[in-house]
Coordinates of C-alpha atoms in Angstrom, one line a residue:
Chain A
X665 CA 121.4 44.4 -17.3
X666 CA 123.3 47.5 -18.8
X667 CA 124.3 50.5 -16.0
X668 CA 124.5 54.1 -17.3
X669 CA 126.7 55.8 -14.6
X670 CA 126.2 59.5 -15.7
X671 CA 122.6 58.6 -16.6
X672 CA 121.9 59.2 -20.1
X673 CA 123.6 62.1 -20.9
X674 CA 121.2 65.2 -21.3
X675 CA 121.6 68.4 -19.7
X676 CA 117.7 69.4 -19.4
X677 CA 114.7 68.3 -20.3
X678 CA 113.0 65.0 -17.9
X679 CA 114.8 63.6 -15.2
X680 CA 115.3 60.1 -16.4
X681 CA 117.7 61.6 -18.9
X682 CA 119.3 64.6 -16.9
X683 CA 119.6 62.7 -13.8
X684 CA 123.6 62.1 -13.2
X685 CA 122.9 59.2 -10.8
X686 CA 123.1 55.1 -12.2
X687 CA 120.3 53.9 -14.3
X688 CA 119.8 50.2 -14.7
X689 CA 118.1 48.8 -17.5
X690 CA 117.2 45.5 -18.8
X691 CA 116.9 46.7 -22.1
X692 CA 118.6 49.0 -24.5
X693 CA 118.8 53.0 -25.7
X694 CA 118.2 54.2 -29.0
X695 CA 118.9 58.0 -29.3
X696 CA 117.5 60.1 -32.3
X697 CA 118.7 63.7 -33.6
X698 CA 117.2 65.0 -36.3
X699 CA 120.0 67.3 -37.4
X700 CA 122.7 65.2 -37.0
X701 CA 121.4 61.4 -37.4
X702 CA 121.5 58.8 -39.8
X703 CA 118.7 56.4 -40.1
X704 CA 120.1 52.6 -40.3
X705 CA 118.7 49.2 -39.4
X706 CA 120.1 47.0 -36.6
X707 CA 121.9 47.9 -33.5
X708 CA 122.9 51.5 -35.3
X709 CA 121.5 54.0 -32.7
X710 CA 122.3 52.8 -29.7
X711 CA 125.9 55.2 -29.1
X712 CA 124.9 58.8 -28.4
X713 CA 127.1 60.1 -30.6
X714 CA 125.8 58.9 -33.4
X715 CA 122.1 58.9 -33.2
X716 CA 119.3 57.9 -35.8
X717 CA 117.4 60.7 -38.0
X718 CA 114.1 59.5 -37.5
X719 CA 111.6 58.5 -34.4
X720 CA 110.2 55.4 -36.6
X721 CA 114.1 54.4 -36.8
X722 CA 114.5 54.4 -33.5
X723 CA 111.3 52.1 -32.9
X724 CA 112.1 49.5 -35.9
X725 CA 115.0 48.8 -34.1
X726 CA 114.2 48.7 -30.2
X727 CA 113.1 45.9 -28.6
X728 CA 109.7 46.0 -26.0
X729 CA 111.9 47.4 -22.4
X730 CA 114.1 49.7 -24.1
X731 CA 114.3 53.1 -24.2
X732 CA 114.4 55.9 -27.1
X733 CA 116.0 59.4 -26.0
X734 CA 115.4 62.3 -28.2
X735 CA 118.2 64.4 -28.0
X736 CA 117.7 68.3 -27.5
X737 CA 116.6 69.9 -30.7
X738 CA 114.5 67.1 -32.6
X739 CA 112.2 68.3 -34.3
X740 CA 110.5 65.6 -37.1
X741 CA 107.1 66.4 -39.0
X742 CA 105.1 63.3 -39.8
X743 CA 103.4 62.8 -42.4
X744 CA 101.8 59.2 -41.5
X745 CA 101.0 58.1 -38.0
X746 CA 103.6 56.6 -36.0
X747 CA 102.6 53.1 -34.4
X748 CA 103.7 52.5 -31.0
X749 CA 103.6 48.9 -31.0
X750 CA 106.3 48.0 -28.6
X751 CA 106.5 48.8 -24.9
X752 CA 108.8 51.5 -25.1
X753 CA 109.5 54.3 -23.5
X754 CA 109.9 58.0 -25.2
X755 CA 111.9 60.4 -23.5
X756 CA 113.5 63.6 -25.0
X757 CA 116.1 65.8 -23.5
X758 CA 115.8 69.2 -23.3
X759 CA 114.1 71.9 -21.6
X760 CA 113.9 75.6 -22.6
X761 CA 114.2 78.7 -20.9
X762 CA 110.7 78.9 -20.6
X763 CA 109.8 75.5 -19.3
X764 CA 109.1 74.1 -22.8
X765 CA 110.3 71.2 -24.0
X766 CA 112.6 71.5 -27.3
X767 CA 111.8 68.3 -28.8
X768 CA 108.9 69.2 -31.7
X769 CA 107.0 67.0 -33.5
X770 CA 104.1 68.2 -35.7
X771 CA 101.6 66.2 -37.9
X772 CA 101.0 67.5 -41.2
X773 CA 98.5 64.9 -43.0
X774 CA 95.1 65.3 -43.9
X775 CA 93.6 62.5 -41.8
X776 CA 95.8 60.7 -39.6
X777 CA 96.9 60.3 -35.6
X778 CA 100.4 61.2 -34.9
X779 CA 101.0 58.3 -32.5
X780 CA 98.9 55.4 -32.3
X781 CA 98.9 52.9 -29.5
X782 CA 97.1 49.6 -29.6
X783 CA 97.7 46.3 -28.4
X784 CA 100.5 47.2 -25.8
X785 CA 100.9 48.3 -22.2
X786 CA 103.4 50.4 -20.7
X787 CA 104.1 53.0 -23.5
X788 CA 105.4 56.2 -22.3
X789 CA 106.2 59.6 -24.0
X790 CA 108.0 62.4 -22.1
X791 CA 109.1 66.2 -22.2
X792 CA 107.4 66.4 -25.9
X793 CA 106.0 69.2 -27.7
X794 CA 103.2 68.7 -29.6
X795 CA 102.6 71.6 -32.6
X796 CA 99.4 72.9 -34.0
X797 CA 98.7 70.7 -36.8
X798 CA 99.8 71.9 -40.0
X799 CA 96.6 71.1 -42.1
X800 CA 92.9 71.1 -41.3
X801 CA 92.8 67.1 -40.0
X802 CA 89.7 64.8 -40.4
X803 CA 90.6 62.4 -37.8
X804 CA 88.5 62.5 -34.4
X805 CA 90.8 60.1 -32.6
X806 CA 93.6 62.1 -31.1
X807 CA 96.8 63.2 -32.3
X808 CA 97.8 60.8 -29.6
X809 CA 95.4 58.1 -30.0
X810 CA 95.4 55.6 -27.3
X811 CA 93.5 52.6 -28.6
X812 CA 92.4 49.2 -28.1
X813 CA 93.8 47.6 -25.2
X814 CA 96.4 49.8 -24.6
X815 CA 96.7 50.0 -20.9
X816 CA 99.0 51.6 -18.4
X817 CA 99.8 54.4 -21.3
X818 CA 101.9 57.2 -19.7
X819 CA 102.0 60.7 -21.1
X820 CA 104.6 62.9 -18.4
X821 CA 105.7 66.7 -19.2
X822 CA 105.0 66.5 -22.4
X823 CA 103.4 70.0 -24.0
X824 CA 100.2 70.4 -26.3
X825 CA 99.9 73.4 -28.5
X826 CA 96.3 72.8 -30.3
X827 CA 95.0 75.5 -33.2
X828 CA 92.5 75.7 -35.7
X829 CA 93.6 73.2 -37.6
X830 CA 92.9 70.3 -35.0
X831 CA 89.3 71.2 -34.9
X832 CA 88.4 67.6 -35.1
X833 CA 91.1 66.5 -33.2
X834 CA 91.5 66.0 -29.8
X835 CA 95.3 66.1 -28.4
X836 CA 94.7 63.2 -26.9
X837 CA 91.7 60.7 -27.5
X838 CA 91.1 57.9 -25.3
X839 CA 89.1 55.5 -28.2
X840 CA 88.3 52.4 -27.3
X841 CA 86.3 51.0 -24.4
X842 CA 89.4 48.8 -22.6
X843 CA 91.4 51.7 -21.5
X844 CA 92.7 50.7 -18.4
X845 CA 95.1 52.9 -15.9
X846 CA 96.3 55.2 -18.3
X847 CA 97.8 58.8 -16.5
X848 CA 99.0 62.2 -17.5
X849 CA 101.7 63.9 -15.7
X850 CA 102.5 67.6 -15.6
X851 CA 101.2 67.7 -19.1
X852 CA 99.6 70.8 -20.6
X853 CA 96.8 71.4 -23.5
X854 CA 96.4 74.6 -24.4
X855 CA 94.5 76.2 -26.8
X856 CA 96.6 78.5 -29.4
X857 CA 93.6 79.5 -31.8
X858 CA 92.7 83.1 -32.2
X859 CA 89.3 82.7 -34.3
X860 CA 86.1 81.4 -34.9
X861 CA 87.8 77.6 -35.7
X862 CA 89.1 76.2 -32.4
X863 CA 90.8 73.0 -31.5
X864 CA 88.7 69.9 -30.3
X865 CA 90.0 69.4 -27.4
X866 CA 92.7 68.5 -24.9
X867 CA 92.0 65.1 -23.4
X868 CA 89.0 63.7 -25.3
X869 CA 87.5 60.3 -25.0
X870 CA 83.6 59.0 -25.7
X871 CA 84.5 55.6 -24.5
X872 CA 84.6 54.4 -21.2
X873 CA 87.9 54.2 -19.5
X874 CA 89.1 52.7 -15.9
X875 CA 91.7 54.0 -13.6
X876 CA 92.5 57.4 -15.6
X877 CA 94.7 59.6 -13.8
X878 CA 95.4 63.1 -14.3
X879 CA 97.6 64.6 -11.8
X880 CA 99.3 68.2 -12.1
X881 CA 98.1 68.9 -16.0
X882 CA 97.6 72.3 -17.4
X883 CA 94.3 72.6 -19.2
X884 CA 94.6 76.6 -21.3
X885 CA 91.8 77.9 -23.3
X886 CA 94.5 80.6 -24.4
X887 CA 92.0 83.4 -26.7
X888 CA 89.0 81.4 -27.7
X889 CA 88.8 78.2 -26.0
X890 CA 88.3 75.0 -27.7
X891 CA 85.1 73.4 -30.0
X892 CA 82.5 71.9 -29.0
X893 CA 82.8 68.4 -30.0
X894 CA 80.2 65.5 -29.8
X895 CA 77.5 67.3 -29.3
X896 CA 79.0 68.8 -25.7
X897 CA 79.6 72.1 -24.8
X898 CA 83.5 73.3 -25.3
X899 CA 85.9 71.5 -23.3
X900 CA 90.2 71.4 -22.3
X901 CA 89.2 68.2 -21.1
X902 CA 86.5 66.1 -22.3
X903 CA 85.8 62.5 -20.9
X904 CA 82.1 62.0 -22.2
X905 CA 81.3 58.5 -21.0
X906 CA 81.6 56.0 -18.3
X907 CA 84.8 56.6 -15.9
X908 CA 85.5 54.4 -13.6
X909 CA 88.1 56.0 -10.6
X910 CA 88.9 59.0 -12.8
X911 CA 91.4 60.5 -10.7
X912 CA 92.3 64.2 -11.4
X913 CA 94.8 66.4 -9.0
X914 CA 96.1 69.7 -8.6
X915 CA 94.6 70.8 -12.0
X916 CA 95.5 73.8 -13.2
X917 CA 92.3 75.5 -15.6
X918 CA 93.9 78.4 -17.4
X919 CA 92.0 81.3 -18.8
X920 CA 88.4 79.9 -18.7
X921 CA 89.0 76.3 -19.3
X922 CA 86.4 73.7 -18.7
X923 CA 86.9 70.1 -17.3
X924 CA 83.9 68.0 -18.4
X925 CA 82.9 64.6 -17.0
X926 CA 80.1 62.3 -18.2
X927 CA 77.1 61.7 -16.2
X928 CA 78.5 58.1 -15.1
X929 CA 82.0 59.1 -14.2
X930 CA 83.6 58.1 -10.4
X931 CA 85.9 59.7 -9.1
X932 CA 87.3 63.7 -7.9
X933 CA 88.4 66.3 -9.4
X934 CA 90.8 68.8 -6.9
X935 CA 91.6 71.9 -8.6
X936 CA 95.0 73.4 -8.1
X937 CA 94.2 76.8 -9.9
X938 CA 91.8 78.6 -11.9
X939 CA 91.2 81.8 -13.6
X940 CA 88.4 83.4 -15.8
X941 CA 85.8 81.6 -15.5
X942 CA 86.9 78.1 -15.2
X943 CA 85.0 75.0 -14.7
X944 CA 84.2 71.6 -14.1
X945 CA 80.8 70.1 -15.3
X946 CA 80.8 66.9 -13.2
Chain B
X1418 CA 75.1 60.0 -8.7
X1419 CA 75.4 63.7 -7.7
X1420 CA 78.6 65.5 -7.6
X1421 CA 79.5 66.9 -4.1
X1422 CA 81.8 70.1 -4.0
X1423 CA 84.0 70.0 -1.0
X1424 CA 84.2 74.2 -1.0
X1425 CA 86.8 73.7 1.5
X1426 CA 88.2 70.8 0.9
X1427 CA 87.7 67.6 3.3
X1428 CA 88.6 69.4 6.0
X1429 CA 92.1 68.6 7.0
X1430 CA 95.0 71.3 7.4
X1431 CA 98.2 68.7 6.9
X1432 CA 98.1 65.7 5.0
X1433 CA 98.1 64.5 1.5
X1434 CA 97.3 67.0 -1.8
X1435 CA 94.0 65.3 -1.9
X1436 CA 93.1 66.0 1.8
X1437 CA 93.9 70.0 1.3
X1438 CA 92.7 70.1 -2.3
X1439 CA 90.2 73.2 -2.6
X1440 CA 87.9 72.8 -3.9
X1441 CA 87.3 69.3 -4.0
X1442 CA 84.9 67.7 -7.0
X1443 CA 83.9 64.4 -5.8
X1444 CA 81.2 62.1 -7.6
X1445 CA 81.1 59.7 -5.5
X1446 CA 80.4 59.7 -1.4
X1447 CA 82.8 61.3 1.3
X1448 CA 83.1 59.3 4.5
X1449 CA 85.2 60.3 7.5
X1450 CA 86.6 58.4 9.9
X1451 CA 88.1 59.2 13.4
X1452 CA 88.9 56.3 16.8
X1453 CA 88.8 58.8 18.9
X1454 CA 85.6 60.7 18.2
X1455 CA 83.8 58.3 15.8
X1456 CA 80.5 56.1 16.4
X1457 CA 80.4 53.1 14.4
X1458 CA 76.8 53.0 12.9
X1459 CA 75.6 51.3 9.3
X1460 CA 75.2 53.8 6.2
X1461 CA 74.6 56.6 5.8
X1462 CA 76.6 57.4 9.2
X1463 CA 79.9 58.5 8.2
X1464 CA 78.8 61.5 5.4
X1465 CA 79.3 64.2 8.1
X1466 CA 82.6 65.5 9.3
X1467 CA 81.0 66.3 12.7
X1468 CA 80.0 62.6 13.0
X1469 CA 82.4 60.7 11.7
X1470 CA 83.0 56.4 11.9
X1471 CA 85.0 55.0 14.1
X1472 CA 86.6 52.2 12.3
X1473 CA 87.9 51.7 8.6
X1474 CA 86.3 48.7 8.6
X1475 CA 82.7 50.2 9.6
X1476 CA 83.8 53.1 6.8
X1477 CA 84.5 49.9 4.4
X1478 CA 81.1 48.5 4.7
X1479 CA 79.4 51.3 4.6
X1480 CA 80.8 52.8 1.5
X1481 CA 79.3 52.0 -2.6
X1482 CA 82.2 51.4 -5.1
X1483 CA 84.4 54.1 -5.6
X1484 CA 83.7 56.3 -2.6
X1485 CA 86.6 58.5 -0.7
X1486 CA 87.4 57.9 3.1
X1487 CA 89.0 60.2 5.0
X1488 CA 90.9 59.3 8.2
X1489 CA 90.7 62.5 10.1
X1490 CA 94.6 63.4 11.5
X1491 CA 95.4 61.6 14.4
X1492 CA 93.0 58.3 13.6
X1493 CA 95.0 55.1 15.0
X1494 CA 93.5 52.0 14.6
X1495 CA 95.4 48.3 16.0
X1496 CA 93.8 45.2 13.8
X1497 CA 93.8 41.6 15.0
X1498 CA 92.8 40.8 11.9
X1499 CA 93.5 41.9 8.3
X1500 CA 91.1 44.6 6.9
X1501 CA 90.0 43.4 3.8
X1502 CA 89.3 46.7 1.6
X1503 CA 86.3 44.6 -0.7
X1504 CA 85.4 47.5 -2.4
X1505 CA 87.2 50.0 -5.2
X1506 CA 88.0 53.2 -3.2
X1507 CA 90.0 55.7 -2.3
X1508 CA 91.4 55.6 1.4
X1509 CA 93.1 59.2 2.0
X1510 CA 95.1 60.0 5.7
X1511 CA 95.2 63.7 7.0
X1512 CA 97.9 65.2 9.3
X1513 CA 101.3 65.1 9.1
X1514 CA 104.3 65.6 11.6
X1515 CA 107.8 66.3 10.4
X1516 CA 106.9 64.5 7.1
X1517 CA 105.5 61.9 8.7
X1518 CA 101.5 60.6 8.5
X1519 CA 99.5 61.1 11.8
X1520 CA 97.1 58.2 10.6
X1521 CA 98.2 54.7 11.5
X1522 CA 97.6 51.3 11.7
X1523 CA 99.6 48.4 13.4
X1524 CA 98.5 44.6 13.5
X1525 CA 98.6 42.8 16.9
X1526 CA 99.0 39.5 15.6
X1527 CA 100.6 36.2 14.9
X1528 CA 100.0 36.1 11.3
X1529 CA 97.5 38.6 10.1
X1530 CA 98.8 41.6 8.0
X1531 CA 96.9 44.7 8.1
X1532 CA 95.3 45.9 4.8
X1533 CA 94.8 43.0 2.0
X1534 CA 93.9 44.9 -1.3
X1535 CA 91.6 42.5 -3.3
X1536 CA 89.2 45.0 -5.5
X1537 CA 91.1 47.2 -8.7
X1538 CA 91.8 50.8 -8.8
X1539 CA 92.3 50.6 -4.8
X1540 CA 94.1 53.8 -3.5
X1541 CA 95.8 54.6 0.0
X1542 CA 97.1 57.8 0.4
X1543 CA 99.2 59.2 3.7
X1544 CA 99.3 56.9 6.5
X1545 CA 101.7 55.0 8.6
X1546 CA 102.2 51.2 9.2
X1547 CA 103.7 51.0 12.3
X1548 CA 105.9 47.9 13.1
X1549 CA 104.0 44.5 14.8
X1550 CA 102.6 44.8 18.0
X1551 CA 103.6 41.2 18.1
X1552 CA 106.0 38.5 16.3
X1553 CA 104.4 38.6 12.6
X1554 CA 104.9 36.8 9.3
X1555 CA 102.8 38.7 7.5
X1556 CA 103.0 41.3 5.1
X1557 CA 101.3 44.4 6.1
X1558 CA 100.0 45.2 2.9
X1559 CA 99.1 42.6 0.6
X1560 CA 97.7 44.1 -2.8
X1561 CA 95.8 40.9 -5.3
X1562 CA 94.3 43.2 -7.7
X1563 CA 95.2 45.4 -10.3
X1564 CA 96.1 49.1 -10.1
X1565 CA 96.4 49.0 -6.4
X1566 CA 97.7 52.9 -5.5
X1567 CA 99.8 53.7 -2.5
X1568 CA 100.7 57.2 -2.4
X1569 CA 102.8 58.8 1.1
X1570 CA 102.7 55.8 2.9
X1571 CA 105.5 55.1 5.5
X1572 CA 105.9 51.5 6.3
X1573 CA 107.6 50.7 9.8
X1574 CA 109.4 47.3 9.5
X1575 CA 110.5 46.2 13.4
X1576 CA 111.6 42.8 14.6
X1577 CA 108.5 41.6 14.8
X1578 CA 107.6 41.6 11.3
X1579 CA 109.6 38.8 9.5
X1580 CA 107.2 39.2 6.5
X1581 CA 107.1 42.1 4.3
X1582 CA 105.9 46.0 4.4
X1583 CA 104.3 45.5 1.0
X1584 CA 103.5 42.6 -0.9
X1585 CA 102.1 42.3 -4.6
X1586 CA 100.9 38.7 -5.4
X1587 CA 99.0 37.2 -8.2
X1588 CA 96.4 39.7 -9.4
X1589 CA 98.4 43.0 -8.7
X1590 CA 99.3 43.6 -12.3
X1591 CA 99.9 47.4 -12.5
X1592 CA 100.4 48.4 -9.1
X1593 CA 102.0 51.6 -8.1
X1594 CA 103.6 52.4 -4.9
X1595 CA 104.9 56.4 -5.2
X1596 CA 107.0 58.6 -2.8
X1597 CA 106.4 55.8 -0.1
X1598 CA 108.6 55.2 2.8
X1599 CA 110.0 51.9 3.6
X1600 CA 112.1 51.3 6.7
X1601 CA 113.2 49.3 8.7
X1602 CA 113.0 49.9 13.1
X1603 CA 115.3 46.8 14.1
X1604 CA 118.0 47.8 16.2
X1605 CA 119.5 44.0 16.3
X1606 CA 120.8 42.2 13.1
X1607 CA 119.6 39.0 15.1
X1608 CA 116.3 40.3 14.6
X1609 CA 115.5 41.8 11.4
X1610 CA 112.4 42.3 9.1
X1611 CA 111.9 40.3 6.2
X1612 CA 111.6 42.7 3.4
X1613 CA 110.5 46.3 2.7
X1614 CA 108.8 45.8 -0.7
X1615 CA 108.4 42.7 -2.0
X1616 CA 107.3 41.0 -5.7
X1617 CA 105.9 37.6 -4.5
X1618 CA 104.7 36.5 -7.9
X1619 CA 105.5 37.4 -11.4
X1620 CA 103.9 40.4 -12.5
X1621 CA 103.8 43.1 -15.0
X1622 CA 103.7 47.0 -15.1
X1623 CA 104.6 47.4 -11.6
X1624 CA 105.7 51.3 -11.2
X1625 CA 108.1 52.0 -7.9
X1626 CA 108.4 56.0 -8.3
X1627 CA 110.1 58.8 -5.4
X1628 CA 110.6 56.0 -3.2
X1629 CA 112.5 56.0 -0.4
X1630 CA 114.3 52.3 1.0
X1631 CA 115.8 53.0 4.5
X1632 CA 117.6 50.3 6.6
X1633 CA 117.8 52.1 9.3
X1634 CA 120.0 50.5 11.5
X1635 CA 120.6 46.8 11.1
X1636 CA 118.2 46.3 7.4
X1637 CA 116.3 43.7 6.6
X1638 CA 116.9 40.3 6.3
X1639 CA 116.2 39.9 2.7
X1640 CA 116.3 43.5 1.3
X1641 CA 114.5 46.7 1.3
X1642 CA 113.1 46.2 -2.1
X1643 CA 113.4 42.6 -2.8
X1644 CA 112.3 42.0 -6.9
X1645 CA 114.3 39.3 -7.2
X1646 CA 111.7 36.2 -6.4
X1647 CA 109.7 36.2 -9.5
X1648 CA 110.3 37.7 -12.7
X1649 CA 109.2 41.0 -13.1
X1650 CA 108.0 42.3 -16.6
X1651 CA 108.2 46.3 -17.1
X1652 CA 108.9 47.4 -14.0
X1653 CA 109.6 51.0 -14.1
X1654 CA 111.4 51.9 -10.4
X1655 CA 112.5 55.8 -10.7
X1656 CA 114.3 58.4 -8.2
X1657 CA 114.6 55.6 -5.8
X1658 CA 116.4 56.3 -2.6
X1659 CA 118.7 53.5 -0.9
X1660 CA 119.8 54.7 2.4
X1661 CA 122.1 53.8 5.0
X1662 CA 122.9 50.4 3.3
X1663 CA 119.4 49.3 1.3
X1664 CA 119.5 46.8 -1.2
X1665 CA 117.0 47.0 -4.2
X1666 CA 117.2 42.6 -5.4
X1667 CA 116.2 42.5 -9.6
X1668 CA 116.1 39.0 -10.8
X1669 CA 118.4 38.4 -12.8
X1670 CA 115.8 37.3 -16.0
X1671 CA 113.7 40.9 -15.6
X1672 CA 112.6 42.3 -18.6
X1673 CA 112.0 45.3 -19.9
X1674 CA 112.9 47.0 -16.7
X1675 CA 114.7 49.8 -15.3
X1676 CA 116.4 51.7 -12.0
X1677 CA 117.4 54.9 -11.4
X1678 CA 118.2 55.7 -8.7
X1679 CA 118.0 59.2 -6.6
X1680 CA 120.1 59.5 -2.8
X1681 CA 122.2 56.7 -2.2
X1682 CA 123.6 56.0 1.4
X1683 CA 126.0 54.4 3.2
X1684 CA 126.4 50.9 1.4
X1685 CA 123.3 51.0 -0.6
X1686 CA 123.0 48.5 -3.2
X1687 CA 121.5 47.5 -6.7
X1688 CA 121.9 43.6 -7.6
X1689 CA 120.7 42.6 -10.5

């Protein structure tokens, strides 16, 4: 057991790294820095004051339990998805004056996810924004892509911006059929596209799922909205197939956007705000 | 299935989010429930504010797999007998008082508990366990399945109960027990409560979030939070409160877990 008496050192950004009270942990922290790190193998990484460069660093050298912190300011563009194959959890410092997260990341490949997740419960990414991507993408299976029997997948604060160049990709895809209790917390998708090419969508999944929750989000269809996408109308939020206990709360449809539920979805949908002409198709 | 819209919600004026939620999008059916008011008939009776059930446990068999029941504010129930909630659902309170649920349940017996969870994706939201109408060795909420969910629930420990508020056992893999209230009503350290929260088996992915340990004045006998008798594998236990003296056990072997912690009171401990 290691004890962090000040907590883990940030000033802003999501509490588990602001907070100034003890955290325990079984496990260890990595912390990364893009302007300041230096990528190296081992137990390099783990003192705050000298962090790694890179995110994929960070996870070659944690162990499942542990904890990565991405110190205000990282920014990393990837080029090649990032697998998130260990039960870690992804937290970044910083907050700005806006309510935005600092930490950037932004995929610039022709046909990749950002983050994959297969094979592994309990992965968790926090206070992250997510650009527009930086080239037209061919990949339909999220920027996040939560895959095959990756369960209890938690996705808290982190921030969405999706333009024309993620037509085919949603922010987040749920893709396989096994998805079991995954939630989204206080997370926002919004759409930043100004013209006749529009994002995907926010949360998108064709597959069954069991036990999604999606409390507090912010779904935006900013100018134009988002693309219609297997064969549905245009959806912030598109669950197409069999849901199981979807559980959404206190969401927040911004500027026209739609929440859209297949035919054989469970659950409720409560609505914490909406303007334009917002909707859920349920 | 057709989608009901709840234009104004289920009803309720206090309570839980999902009580005052409006408007409400269910795709499932709404039942409502309420011991004073309530006749206990087979299904479809329940559907209709006006006429709600009487009992959880006529609500329970009359409801399909994922359905919502709403105990209407006030709704007090005392069980002989643990209800068994059988089927996936969602099991909401209304009311509050001073931040406290209006809903409640007690058991009034030598051994039985009060809820045993044995179906997934099962969700309580916004009542109150009172403390044993009688001596007790049960846990008042044992939870064998996966993703059980209990949300705003305040958990009265007396001297009665020597077992535990909550209990996950073999089969609650991913449970998740958020801004609950655990406490403990003893006024003798002769006769304490067994344990607040407790992690009978070992078992993964078990989320403790906002939670609030209270030993009120004399604690428990164990702990407040006792994860100490089988390993635990991910548990993520965040903004926990320990007041007036609370002890949150770890075992020692725990992996891939953490703690932080929120208000701390009195002598309020983590061992680990």
């Amino acid at each position: 057991m290691r004890l962090y008496p000040n907590g883990l050192g940030e000033l802003t950004g999501d509490s588990l790294v602001t907070s100034t009270a003890p955290l325990y942990l079984s496990g260890a922290v990595w912390w990364v820095l893009s302007t300041i790190g230096i990528d190296a193998a081992g137990a390099a990484g783990q003192d705050r004051e000298r962090p790694l460069a890179t995110l994929q660093q960070a996870l070659a050298n944690a162990s499942d339990g542990d904890i990565i912190v991405l110190r205000d300011g990282h920014v990393q563009t990837v080029t090649v998805a990032i697998a998130l194959t260990k039960s870690i959890t992804v937290v970044a410092g910083g907050r700005s004056a806006a309510g935005l997260p600092t930490v950037m990341f932004t995929l610039n490949a022709p046909n990749a996810s950002l983050f994959t997740v297969n094979t592994i419960s309990g992965v968790e990414l926090r206070n992250i924004l997510f650009a527009e991507n930086q080239q037209t993408n061919a990949n339909t299976s999220g920027k996040i892509d939560i895959g095959i029997n990756a369960p209890n997948t938690r996705l808290i604060g982190c921030y969405f911006r999706c333009g024309a160049a993620d037509v085919n990709q949603p922010a987040v895809g749920l893709s396989a059929s096994s998805e079991t209790g995954n939630r989204f917390d206080a997370v926002t998708f919004i759409s930043t596209a100004t013209g006749a090419t529009r994002p995907a969508t926010g949360i998108g999944g064709s597959l069954a799922s069991i036990g999604t929750e999606i409390f507090n989000c912010v779904f935006d269809d900013g100018t134009v909205g988002w693309g219609p996408i297997l064969g549905i109308a245009p959806a912030a939020c598109l669950l197409a197939n069999t849901l199981s206990s979807v559980r959404i709360l206190g969401a927040q449809l911004r500027n026209n956007a739609t929440i859209f539920l297949g035919a054989a979805a469970v659950g409720y949908v409560g609505v914490s705000q909406a303007t334009g002409a917002a909707k859920v198709i349920f | 299935m057709a989608s009901v819209i709840l234009v104004n919600g289920v009803g309720e004026l206090l309570g839980a989010t999902l009580a005052l939620s409006k408007p409400l999008i269910v795709r499932a059916a709404v039942w409502w429930v309420n011991f004073t008011t309530g006749i206990d008939a087979a299904s479809p009776s329940g559907q209709d504010r006006s006429h709600p059930l009487k009992t959880l446990s006529q609500a329970i068999t009359n409801i399909a797999a994922g359905d919502m029941i709403i105990l209407e504010d006030g709704h007090a129930e005392v069980f002989t007998a643990a209800l068994n909630i059988s089927k996936r659902c969602t099991v909401v309170g209304g009311g509050s008082a001073a931040g406290v649920p209006t809903v409640t349940f007690q058991t009034n017996s030598a051994a039985a508990g009060i809820f045993t969870l044995g179906q997934t994706d099962t969700e309580i939201i916004n009542i109150r366990l009172l403390g044993a109408a009688q001596a007790n060795s049960a846990s008042k909420i044992q939870a064998s399945a996966a993703r059980a969910r209990l949300r705003q629930v305040r958990v009265e420990c007396s001297a009665l109960d020597t077992g535990a508020g909550i209990e996950f056992v073999t089969g609650g893999d991913a449970g998740r027990v958020e801004d609950c209230t655990l406490v403990s009503t003893a006024t003798a350290i002769a006769s304490r409560p067994g344990r607040g929260l407790v992690l009978t088996n070992a078992l993964p992915d078990v989320e403790i979030i906002r939670c609030t340990f209270d030993d009120g004045t004399v604690g428990f006998a164990t702990a407040a939070c006792d994860l100490s008798v089988a390993i635990p594998t991910r548990a993520k236990i965040e903004t926990v409160h320990l007041l007036r003296g609370a002890d949150l056990l770890m075992h020692a072997s725990s992996a891939a877990c953490r703690i932080s912690l929120g208000t701390v009171s009195g002598g309020g401990r983590v061992v680990w």
